[in-house]
Amino acid sequence: MDKIIVSDSIVKSFGVGRERRNVLDGVSVDIGAGEFVAIMGPSGSGKTTLLFALSGMDSVDSGSVVFDGEDLSRLGDDALADVRRKKMGFVFQQPTLLKNLNVLDNVILPSVRDGTLSALQINEKARALMKMAGIEELETRGVGQASGGQLQRVGICRALMGDPKVIFGDEPTGALNSTSAGEIMDLLADVHRTGTTVVLVTHDVRVATKAERVLFIFDGKIAGAHEAGRYDAACDDVDARQQALATWLAEMGF
Amino acid sequence: MGMLYRLIRNDVLRSTAVTLTTMLFVAAAALLVALAATLVVNLAGAIDTMMTRAKTPHFMQMHAGHLDRERLAAFADGNDAVADFQVLEFLNLDGSQFVFAGGSLAASVQDNGLSVQSERFDFLLDLDGNVIAPSDGHIYVPITYMQDGTARVGDTVRVAGTPLTIAGPLRDSQMQPLLSSSKRFLVSRDDFADIEPFGSMEYLIEFRLHDLAALGAFQAAYVAAGLEANGPTLTYPLFRLINGLSDGLMIAVILLISVLVIAIAFLCIRFTLQAKIEDDYREIGVMKSIGMRVGDIKRIYLAKYAFVAAVGCALGYALSFSLQEPLLANIRLYMGESDSASWAPFLGLLGVATVFLAITAFVYLALGRFHRIPAAEAIRFGVSQEAPSGGRRVRLSTNQRLGANAFLGLKDVLVRRKLFATMLIVLVLTAFIIIMPRSLHHTISSKSFITYMGVGETDLRFDVQQTDRIADRTAEIAAALEGDDAVSAFVVLTTKAFEARSSDGSEVRIVVELGDHSVFPLTYASGRAPTGDHDIALSALSAGDLGTGVGDVLQVMVGGQARDLTVSGIYSDVTNGGKTAKATFTDDGAATMWSVVGVELTDASLASAKAAQYGARFDFAKVSAMDDFVAQTYGPTLRAVGTASYAAVGISLVISALITLLFMRMLIAKDRYAIAVLKSLGFTASDIKTQYLVRSVFVLALGVVLGTLLANTLGESLAGAVIGAFGASSFAFVVDPLEAYLIAPALMALSVLLATVFGTLDAGTIRVSESIRE
């Protein structure tokens, strides 16, 4: 499997003087193209920091992150923005939508900025994605007129507009009830099936069950990895997968 | 108290730039209000003090020609209203008769002449306000000539060949302002007698009344008695007015600017308060949830703004003391100290206290919003959940031609209209303060402006007065002009006095300028120039006195017979006391008071040369090039308005830049989250800066358009009111399109856009990882 992300000994610290501590302490992680990876760990272990480092959203103090063949630490702000727009998609815990824009406008915003597609193509693509996500009826609604689960789906549609190579998720189901969370995970699994790499941070075992590989991070270091293999809803015994993951996590001290 | 102090201190430290800017505007507002109050007290007081000490006449009739002193004295004795009466002599000399070290007054458009000190009233004063008693060989010079450097104390001036030593400046309570066309020099009685043969005598017939309220009745009685009246009539209120005009204008400008600065200070506070409430939204919710009363929470915020307002006001008030000196210098020089000057600091303090109270009341009212903040929502979301209003129809999906950055910028302005309204109002006001004074300056500098002042637009002007045989001598001039190829048009206007009957039936003396008024027409406030034998046009003041309007019939005694004249038009006039009339009929009966010949040249640039040439040829006439006349009469006012207008441009540009900078800084702080979202979507730092630039450009364009419109409508009326003080009642701006529609907007754009660029420099450095997780 080709590697889409290769990170080597990344260190990231916060704080000043004696208070300074390494949140990431020499982490090396490779992620294959088309892989579905979940990052788990206790609060404050550095999960989200790792996600931001791998996506170039945050700089690292030392070490390197190579994304799709480009060393992110060597890219300027504008080049990083281009990579983000053309090759990455982000889904956060809270739906990060702009209140000024309606649902459809939020979805198409990055593509309009990108300017590669025509207005017609952009609108058609957005409507197709919204239909797939089951939110086509929200098109003209304001952000304040949709539920949390619906807004998270809007965020996923927006993330998919640029046909990203990787979708990064930072606890994308963290603020949702279990039904909505399940629906969002199904949607991400669908996206993964189309060949998109998915990397997400979660503390929810049910969410991580659908990942091919689960990384456990503890005190800024990768403490272990759990290879679960590609998830297939039709054949796999979900409960067994979840049980195996839970057992492993318990061994890791989670 | 201790907690309140800590809260205020922390808040001020956290937002130093914003607090300082707000304080600055409050200080500026307090400074201007205190200055205006001080200047008003000093100006009004100084004029009163000067006019009291000089014992300015309540009524003065200038007269050239034969004088019957006995008849005048008998009239004064018989009139109960009269407290004192005198006739002063004013020896009119040609400007070329005054030769100073640096040159003569030949080019002066003023009627310069000599006087001796009066014995009863209308005294000429020294700079300490004392009555001057000149010794032989000494001359006292009007302050204005000392100020412009023509005369210096100790120098020798030759008046009609007699050498006199300049002993000092003099204050003249009635002829001092440039708008008054005569200037008195003071010499001893012997020197006066020596020089008398070289000039023509003019008489100042002066009265002091027991009660100034009787002035109107007295004036009517003087006319009814048919006494000497070959010259302008001037009264105490008019002296007061022209003495206060130029400084009054300055005060009016300061007041206008202070109103604008107060408005801007209020907007500044409103805006920072709004941003602060949004910043503290969650804390406010928490305070409400732990049972603090809204009144208690309000007090915390009020305390901070009261502190800022108090410091600002104190600063402005203190500064007003150091800044008032240069502004008071002019008043002190021309009018002396005010007896009521000790009141000025109190009135200034009162003005500043009003500013302080207005600000605290304003903040208190604005804090009423606290009542409407739901505690639960505030704690949960930390921001107001009010749905964005407006701009809903503007959609990116249907409008992708604009591009994402332009769209986001525009949409934001539409959605957060209330927020951007603050910046818009500031820009409208600054555009207004830039364009209005410049247009005013341009208008009063334009050659046609004198047509608002009762003077036709000519290149050259001959004044024939205080001479025998005015008619013959005027005809001599006309004949010479007839044969001059350089003259393209000229007109002879002869001024005579007639009796007229006012609307209440009383007899009034009116001064009518006869001749063809269509050659160099005035600008009429209403109606038109007189064309037929039965037309008469009246100055606004005359029309007011007579109680007539356009279309009314006025009975005038012409050649011993009553003639009904229809009022064809009303114009503004500042010449000859402002009470004039114009007609075209011919009359051989009444004596000519003076005549004027207006000339248009084929080449206007020859005016000065022609004036010199004709001045030498016709020494009985005063010949002036119109440009010189305007420059000398209105020059200082023009320069003052010019300087003020440039100052206004500078101040406005600084204000617009400062407010934009402040606004952008606060906007960026407020929009951290949205910026982080955009960055996570792949928007570059320059994309985000572009979006803020679009917001600025949009608001700027709107502000400039509205400000320009406002300047050309409201500004025009406002300027009209100011010009009205000069006696001109109708007024239209002459706008310099290049300046008003290109240079002014370009300068504003430069200041606002530069401020936006500086204000948004770090917009792109906001870190997604920090801002999105908050």
XYZ file of N, CA, C and O in Angstrom, chain B residues 46 62 97 109 111 113 146 151 179 197 205-206 239 312 324 349 370 450 453 470 498 529 562 689 730:
100
model
N -15.283 90.417 25.241
C -14.286 91.354 24.731
C -14.938 92.409 23.841
O -14.611 93.586 23.904
N -22.950 108.327 7.739
C -21.794 108.920 7.061
C -22.343 109.909 6.040
O -23.405 109.683 5.453
N -1.364 108.400 -0.770
C -0.883 109.471 0.112
C -0.243 108.923 1.387
O 0.370 109.651 2.145
N -7.939 98.655 -1.131
C -9.308 98.936 -1.563
C -10.088 99.618 -0.444
O -11.240 99.969 -0.593
N -11.085 102.620 2.238
C -11.068 104.079 2.268
C -10.253 104.463 3.494
O -10.737 104.365 4.617
N -8.223 107.056 5.925
C -8.308 108.480 6.224
C -7.850 108.800 7.624
O -7.533 107.907 8.415
N -0.735 96.914 11.217
C 0.422 96.492 12.013
C 0.608 94.989 11.822
O 1.713 94.478 11.723
N 2.952 98.432 8.680
C 3.471 99.478 9.580
C 4.155 98.846 10.785
O 3.756 97.779 11.238
N -14.361 93.853 6.775
C -15.624 94.002 6.069
C -16.108 95.451 6.102
O -16.894 95.866 5.270
N -5.908 119.930 3.607
C -6.082 120.350 2.207
C -5.874 119.223 1.193
O -6.286 119.343 0.041
N -21.810 111.451 11.426
C -22.839 112.052 12.282
C -23.268 110.962 13.260
O -23.821 109.941 12.843
N -22.928 111.165 14.547
C -23.077 110.060 15.494
C -24.009 110.397 16.650
O -24.003 111.522 17.156
N -22.332 97.029 14.117
C -20.931 97.085 14.559
C -20.588 95.827 15.358
O -19.532 95.237 15.189
N -10.772 61.088 30.040
C -10.797 61.796 28.754
C -11.225 63.244 28.934
O -10.603 64.164 28.397
N -6.128 77.312 24.267
C -6.983 78.481 24.087
C -6.162 79.756 23.850
O -6.640 80.680 23.225
N -16.032 74.163 31.978
C -16.210 72.998 32.849
C -17.630 72.451 32.719
O -17.850 71.239 32.665
N -28.417 44.050 28.533
C -28.191 42.981 29.508
C -29.487 42.291 29.907
O -29.513 41.110 30.185
N -18.944 86.878 -5.288
C -19.282 88.245 -4.881
C -20.688 88.629 -5.329
O -21.273 89.550 -4.777
N -22.934 88.739 -2.700
C -22.657 89.755 -1.697
C -23.121 91.131 -2.127
O -22.740 92.141 -1.556
N -20.196 114.690 -9.328
C -20.048 113.237 -9.521
C -20.513 112.837 -10.913
O -19.827 112.078 -11.625
N -33.927 107.981 -1.889
C -35.326 108.339 -2.125
C -36.138 108.049 -0.876
O -35.751 107.205 -0.069
N -33.604 90.535 -11.674
C -33.101 91.910 -11.707
C -34.206 92.832 -12.220
O -35.077 92.399 -12.976
N -45.217 110.504 -6.208
C -45.222 109.113 -5.746
C -45.269 108.189 -6.955
O -46.055 108.392 -7.870
N -7.351 38.466 4.209
C -7.133 39.914 4.183
C -7.979 40.555 3.077
O -8.527 41.637 3.254
N -29.210 83.699 -0.267
C -29.348 82.557 -1.181
C -27.951 82.026 -1.437
O -26.993 82.776 -1.475
